mmCIF file of C-alpha atoms and ligand atoms in Angstrom:
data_model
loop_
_atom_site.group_PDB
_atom_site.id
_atom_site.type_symbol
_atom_site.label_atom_id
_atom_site.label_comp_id
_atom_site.label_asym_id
_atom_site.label_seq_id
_atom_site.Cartn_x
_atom_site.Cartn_y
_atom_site.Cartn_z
ATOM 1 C CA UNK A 1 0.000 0.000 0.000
ATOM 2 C CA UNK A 2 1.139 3.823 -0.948
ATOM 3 C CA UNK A 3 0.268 6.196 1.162
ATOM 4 C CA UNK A 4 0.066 9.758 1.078
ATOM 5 C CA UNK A 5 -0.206 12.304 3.995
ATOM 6 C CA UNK A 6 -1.807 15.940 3.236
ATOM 7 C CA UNK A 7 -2.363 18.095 5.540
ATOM 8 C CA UNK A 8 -0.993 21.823 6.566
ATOM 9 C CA UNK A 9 1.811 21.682 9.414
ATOM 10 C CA UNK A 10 0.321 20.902 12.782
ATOM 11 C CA UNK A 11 -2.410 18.873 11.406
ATOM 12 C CA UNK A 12 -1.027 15.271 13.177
ATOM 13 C CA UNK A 13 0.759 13.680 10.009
ATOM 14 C CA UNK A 14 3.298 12.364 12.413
ATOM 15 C CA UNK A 15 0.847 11.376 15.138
ATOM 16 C CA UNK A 16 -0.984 9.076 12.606
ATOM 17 C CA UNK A 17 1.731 8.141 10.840
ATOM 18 C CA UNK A 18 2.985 6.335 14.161
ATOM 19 C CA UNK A 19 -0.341 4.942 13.835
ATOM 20 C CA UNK A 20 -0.043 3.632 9.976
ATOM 21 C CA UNK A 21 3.350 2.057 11.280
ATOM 22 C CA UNK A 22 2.201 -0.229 13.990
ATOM 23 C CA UNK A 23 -0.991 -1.286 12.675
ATOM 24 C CA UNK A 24 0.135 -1.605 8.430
ATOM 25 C CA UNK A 25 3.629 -2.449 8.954
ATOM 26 C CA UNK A 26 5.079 -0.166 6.484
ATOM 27 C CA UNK A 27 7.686 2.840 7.045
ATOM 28 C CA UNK A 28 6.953 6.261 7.424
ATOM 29 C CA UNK A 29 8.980 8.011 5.030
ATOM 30 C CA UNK A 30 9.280 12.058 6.385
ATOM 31 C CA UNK A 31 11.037 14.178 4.215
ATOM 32 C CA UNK A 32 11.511 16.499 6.974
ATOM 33 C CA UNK A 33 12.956 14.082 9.044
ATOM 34 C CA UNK A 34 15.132 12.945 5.918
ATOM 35 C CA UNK A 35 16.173 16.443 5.685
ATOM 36 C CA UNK A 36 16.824 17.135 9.500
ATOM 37 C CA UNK A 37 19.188 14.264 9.064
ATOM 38 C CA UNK A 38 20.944 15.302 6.209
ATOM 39 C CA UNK A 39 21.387 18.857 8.141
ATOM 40 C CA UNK A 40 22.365 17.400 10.988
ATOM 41 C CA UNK A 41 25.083 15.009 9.539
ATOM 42 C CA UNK A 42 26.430 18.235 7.248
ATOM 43 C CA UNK A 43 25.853 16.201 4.193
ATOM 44 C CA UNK A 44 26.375 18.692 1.160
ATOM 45 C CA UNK A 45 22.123 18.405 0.822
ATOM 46 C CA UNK A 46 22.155 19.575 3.785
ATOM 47 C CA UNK A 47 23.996 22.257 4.502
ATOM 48 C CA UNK A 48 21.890 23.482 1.669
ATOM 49 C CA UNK A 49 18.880 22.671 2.604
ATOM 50 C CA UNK A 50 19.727 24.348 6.268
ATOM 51 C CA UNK A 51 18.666 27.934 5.512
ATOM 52 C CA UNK A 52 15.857 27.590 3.259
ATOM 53 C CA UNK A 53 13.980 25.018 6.399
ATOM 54 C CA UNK A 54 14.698 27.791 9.154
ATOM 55 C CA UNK A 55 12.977 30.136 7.047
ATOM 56 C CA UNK A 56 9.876 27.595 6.244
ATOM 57 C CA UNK A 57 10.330 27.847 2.742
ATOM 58 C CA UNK A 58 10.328 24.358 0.602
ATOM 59 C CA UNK A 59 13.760 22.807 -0.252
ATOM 60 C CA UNK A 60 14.259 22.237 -3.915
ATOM 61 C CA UNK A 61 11.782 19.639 -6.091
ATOM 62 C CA UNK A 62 14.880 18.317 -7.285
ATOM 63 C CA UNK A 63 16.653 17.566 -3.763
ATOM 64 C CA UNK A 64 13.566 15.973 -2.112
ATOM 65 C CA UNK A 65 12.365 13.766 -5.193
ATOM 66 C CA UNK A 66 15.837 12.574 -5.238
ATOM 67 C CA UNK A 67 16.061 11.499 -1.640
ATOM 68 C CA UNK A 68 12.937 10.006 -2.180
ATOM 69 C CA UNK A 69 13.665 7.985 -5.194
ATOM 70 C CA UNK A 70 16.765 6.385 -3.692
ATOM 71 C CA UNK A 71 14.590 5.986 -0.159
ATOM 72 C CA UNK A 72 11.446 3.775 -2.277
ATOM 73 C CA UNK A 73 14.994 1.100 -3.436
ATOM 74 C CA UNK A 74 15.244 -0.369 -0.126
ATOM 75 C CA UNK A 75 13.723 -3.630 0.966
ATOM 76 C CA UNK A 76 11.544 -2.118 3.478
ATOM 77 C CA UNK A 77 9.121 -0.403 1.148
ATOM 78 C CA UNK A 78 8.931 -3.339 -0.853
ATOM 79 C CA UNK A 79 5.600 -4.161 0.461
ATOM 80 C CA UNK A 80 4.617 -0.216 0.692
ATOM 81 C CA UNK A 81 5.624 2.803 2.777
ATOM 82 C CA UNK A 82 3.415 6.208 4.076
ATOM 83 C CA UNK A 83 5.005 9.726 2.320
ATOM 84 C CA UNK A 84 4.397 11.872 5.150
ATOM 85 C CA UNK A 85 5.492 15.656 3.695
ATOM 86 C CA UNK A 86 5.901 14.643 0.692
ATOM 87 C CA UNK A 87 4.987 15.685 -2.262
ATOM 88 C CA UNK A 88 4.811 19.438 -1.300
ATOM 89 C CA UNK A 89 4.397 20.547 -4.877
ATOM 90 C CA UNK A 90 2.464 19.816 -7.902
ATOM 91 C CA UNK A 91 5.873 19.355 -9.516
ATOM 92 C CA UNK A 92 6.833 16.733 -6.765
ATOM 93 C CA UNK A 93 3.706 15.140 -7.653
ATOM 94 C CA UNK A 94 4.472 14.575 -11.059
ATOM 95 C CA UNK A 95 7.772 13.179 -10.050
ATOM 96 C CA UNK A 96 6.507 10.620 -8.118
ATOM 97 C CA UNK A 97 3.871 9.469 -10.361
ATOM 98 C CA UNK A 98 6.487 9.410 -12.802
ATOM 99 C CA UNK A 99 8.871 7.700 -10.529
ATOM 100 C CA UNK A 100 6.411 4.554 -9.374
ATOM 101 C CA UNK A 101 5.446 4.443 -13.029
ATOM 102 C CA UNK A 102 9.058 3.342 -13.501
ATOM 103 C CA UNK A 103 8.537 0.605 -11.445
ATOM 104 C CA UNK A 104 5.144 -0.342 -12.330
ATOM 105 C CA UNK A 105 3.455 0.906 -8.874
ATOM 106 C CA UNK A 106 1.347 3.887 -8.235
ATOM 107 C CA UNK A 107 -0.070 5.435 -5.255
ATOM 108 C CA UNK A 108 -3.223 3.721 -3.848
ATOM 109 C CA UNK A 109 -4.688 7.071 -1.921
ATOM 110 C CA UNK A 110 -4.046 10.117 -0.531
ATOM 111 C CA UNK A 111 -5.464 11.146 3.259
ATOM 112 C CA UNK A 112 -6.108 14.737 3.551
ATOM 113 C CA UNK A 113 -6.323 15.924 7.159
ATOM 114 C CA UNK A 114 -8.757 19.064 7.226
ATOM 115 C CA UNK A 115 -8.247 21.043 10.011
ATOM 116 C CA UNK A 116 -9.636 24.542 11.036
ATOM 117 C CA UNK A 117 -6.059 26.630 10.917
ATOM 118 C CA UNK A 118 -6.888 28.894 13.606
ATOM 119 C CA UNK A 119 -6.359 25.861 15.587
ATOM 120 C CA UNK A 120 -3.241 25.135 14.714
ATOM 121 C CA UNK A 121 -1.091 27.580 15.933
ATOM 122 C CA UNK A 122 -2.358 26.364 19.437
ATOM 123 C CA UNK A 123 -1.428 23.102 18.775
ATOM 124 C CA UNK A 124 1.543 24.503 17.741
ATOM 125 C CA UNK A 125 2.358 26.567 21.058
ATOM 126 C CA UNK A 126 1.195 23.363 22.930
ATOM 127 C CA UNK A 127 3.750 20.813 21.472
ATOM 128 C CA UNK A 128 6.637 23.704 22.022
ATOM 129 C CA UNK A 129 5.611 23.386 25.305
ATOM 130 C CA UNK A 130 5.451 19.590 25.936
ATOM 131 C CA UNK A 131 8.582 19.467 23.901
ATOM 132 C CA UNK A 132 10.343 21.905 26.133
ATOM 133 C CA UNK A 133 8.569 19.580 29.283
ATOM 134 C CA UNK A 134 10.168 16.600 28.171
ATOM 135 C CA UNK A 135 13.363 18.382 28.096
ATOM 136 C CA UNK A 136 14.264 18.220 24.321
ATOM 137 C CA UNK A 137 15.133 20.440 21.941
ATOM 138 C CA UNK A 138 12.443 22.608 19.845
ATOM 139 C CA UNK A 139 12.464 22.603 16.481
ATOM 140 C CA UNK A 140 14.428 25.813 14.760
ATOM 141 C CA UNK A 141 11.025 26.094 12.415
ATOM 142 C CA UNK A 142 8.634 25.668 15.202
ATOM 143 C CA UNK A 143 8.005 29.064 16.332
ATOM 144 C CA UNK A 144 4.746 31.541 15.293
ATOM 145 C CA UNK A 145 6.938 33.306 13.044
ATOM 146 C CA UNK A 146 8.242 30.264 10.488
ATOM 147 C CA UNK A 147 4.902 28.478 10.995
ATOM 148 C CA UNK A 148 2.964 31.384 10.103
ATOM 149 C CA UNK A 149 5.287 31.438 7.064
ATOM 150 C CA UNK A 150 4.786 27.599 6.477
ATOM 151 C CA UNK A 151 0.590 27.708 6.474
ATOM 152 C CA UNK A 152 1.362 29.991 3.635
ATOM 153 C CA UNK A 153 3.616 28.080 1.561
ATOM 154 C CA UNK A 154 1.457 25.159 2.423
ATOM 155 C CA UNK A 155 -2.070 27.172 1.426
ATOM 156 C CA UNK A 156 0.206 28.607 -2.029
ATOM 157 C CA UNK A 157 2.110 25.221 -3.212
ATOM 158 C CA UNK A 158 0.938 22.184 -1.504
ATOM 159 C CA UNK A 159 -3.129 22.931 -1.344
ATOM 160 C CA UNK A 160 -3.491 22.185 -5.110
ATOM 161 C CA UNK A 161 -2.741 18.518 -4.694
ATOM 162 C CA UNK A 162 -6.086 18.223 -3.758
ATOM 163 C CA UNK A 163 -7.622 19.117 -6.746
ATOM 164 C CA UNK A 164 -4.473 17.087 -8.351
ATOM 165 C CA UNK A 165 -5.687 13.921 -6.352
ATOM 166 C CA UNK A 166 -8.953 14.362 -6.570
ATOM 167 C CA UNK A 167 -8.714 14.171 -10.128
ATOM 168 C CA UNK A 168 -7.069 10.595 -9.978
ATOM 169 C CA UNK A 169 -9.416 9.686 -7.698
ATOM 170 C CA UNK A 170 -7.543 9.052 -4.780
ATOM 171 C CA UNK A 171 -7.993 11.849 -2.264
ATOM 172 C CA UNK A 172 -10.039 10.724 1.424
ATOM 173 C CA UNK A 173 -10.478 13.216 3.166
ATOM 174 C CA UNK A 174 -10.444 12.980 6.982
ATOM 175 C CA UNK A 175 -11.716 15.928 10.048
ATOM 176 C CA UNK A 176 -8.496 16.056 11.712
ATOM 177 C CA UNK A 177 -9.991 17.916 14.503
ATOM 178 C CA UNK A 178 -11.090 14.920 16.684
ATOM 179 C CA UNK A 179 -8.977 12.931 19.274
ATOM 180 C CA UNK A 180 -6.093 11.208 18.190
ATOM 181 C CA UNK A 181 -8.066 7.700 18.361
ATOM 182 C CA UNK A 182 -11.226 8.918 16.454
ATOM 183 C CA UNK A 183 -8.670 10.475 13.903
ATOM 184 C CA UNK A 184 -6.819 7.290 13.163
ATOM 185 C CA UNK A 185 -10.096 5.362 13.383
ATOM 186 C CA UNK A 186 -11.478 7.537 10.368
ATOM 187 C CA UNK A 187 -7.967 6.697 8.667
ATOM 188 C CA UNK A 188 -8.668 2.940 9.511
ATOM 189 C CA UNK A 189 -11.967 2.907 8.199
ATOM 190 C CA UNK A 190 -10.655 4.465 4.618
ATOM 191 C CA UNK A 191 -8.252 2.041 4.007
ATOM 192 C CA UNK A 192 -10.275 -1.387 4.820
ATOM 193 C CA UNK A 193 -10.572 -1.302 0.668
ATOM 194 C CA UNK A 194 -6.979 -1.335 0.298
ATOM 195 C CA UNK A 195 -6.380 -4.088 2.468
ATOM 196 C CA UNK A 196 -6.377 -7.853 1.353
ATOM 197 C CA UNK A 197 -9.412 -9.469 2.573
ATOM 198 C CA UNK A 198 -7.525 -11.767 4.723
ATOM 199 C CA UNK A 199 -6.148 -8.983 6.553
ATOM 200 C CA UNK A 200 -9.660 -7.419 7.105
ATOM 201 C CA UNK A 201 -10.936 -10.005 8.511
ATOM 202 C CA UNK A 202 -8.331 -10.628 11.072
ATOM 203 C CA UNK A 203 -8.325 -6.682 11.736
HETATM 204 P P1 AMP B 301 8.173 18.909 7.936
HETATM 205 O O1 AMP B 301 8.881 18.175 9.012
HETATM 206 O O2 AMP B 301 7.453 17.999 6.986
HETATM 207 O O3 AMP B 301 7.285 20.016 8.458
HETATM 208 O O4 AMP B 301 9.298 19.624 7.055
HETATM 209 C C1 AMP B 301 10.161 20.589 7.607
HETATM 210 C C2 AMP B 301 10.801 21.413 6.502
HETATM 211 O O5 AMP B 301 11.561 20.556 5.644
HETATM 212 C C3 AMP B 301 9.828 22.121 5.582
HETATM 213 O O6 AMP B 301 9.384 23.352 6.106
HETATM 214 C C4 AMP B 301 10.688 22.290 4.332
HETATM 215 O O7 AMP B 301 11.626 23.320 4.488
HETATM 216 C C5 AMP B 301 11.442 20.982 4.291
HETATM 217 N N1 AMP B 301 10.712 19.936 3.540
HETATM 218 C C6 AMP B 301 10.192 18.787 4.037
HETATM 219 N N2 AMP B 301 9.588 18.077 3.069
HETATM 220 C C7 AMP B 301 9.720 18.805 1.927
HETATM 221 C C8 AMP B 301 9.293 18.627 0.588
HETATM 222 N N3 AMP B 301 8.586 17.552 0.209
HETATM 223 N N4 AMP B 301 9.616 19.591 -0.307
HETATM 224 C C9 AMP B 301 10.331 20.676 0.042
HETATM 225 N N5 AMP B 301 10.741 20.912 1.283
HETATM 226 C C10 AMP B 301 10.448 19.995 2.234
#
């Protein structure tokens, strides 16, 4: 199963995507958690990429699709794997159709988690603080500023994948408002139809 994870910053892509792990047994594949590595290690990506994520703005097509393509080779996604963050951009889109075309596989859907943005910043100032509680380090982009900056570039280049999935069909959309159970129970009930029956009967 190919999964795709929509949804402006703050909606819970991560939270369900720990979710999607357990219960599908496929990998979570975070291009900003790629990229956090990369910047961390001081790989040439990403001491590129460094400046452009501070400031909330999207890290080339080019860069990401490429991490991505060489990310799809390894055994573990054999089976399937959950883009969460990725694609940002109509143009990523196309890359990735193009790339599973390559390899004869194609996304199966796309979950789109609506959420009323004037909630978000909120749940934005609420996981800085549990963050800070648990005594690690906050995120350089999570402050109002950057995520301010980030709804935008995720209302201006990532908001017309919808229409882009919709089109093929694929897009589910799920209210991303609830509690994290009845959100991942929505998820659950979308993808029943992508399961193997044996697998949905065993649940
Ligand atoms: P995230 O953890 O998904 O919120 O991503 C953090 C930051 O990494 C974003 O604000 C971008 O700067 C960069 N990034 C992550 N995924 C992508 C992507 N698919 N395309 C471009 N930039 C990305």
């Amino acid at each position: 199963m190919i999964l795709i994870f929509l949804g402006p910053p703050g909606a819970g892509k991560g939270t369900q995507a720990a979710h999607i792990v357990t219960r599908y047994q496929i990998p979570q594949l975070s291009t900003g958690d790629m990229l956090r590595a990369a910047v961390a290690a001081q790989t040439p990506v990403g001491k590129q990429a460094k400046a452009v994520m501070d400031a909330g703005n999207l890290v080339s097509d080019d860069i990401v699709a490429a991490i991505v393509e060489e990310r799809i080779e390894a055994d573990d996604c054999a089976t399937g794997f959950l883009l969460d963050g990725f694609p940002r951009t109509e143009a990523q889109a196309e890359m990735l159709d193009a790339m599973l075309e390559k390899k004869e596989r194609a996304v199966d859907a796309v979950i789109e988690l609506r959420v009323d943005e004037s909630a978000l910043t909120e749940r934005l100032l609420s996981r800085i603080a549990e963050t800070k509680a648990r005594g690690d380090e906050v995120r350089k982009d999570d402050n109002e500023e950057t995520f301010k900056k980030r709804l935008a570039v995720y209302r201006d280049q990532t908001a017309p994948l919808i229409p882009y999935y919709e089109k093929q069909g694929k897009l589910k959309a799920v209210d991303g408002m609830g509690a994290v159970e009845a959100v991942s129970a929505a998820i659950d009930a979308i993808l029943v139809e992508f399961m193997p029956f044996e697998e949905r009967e065993n649940g």
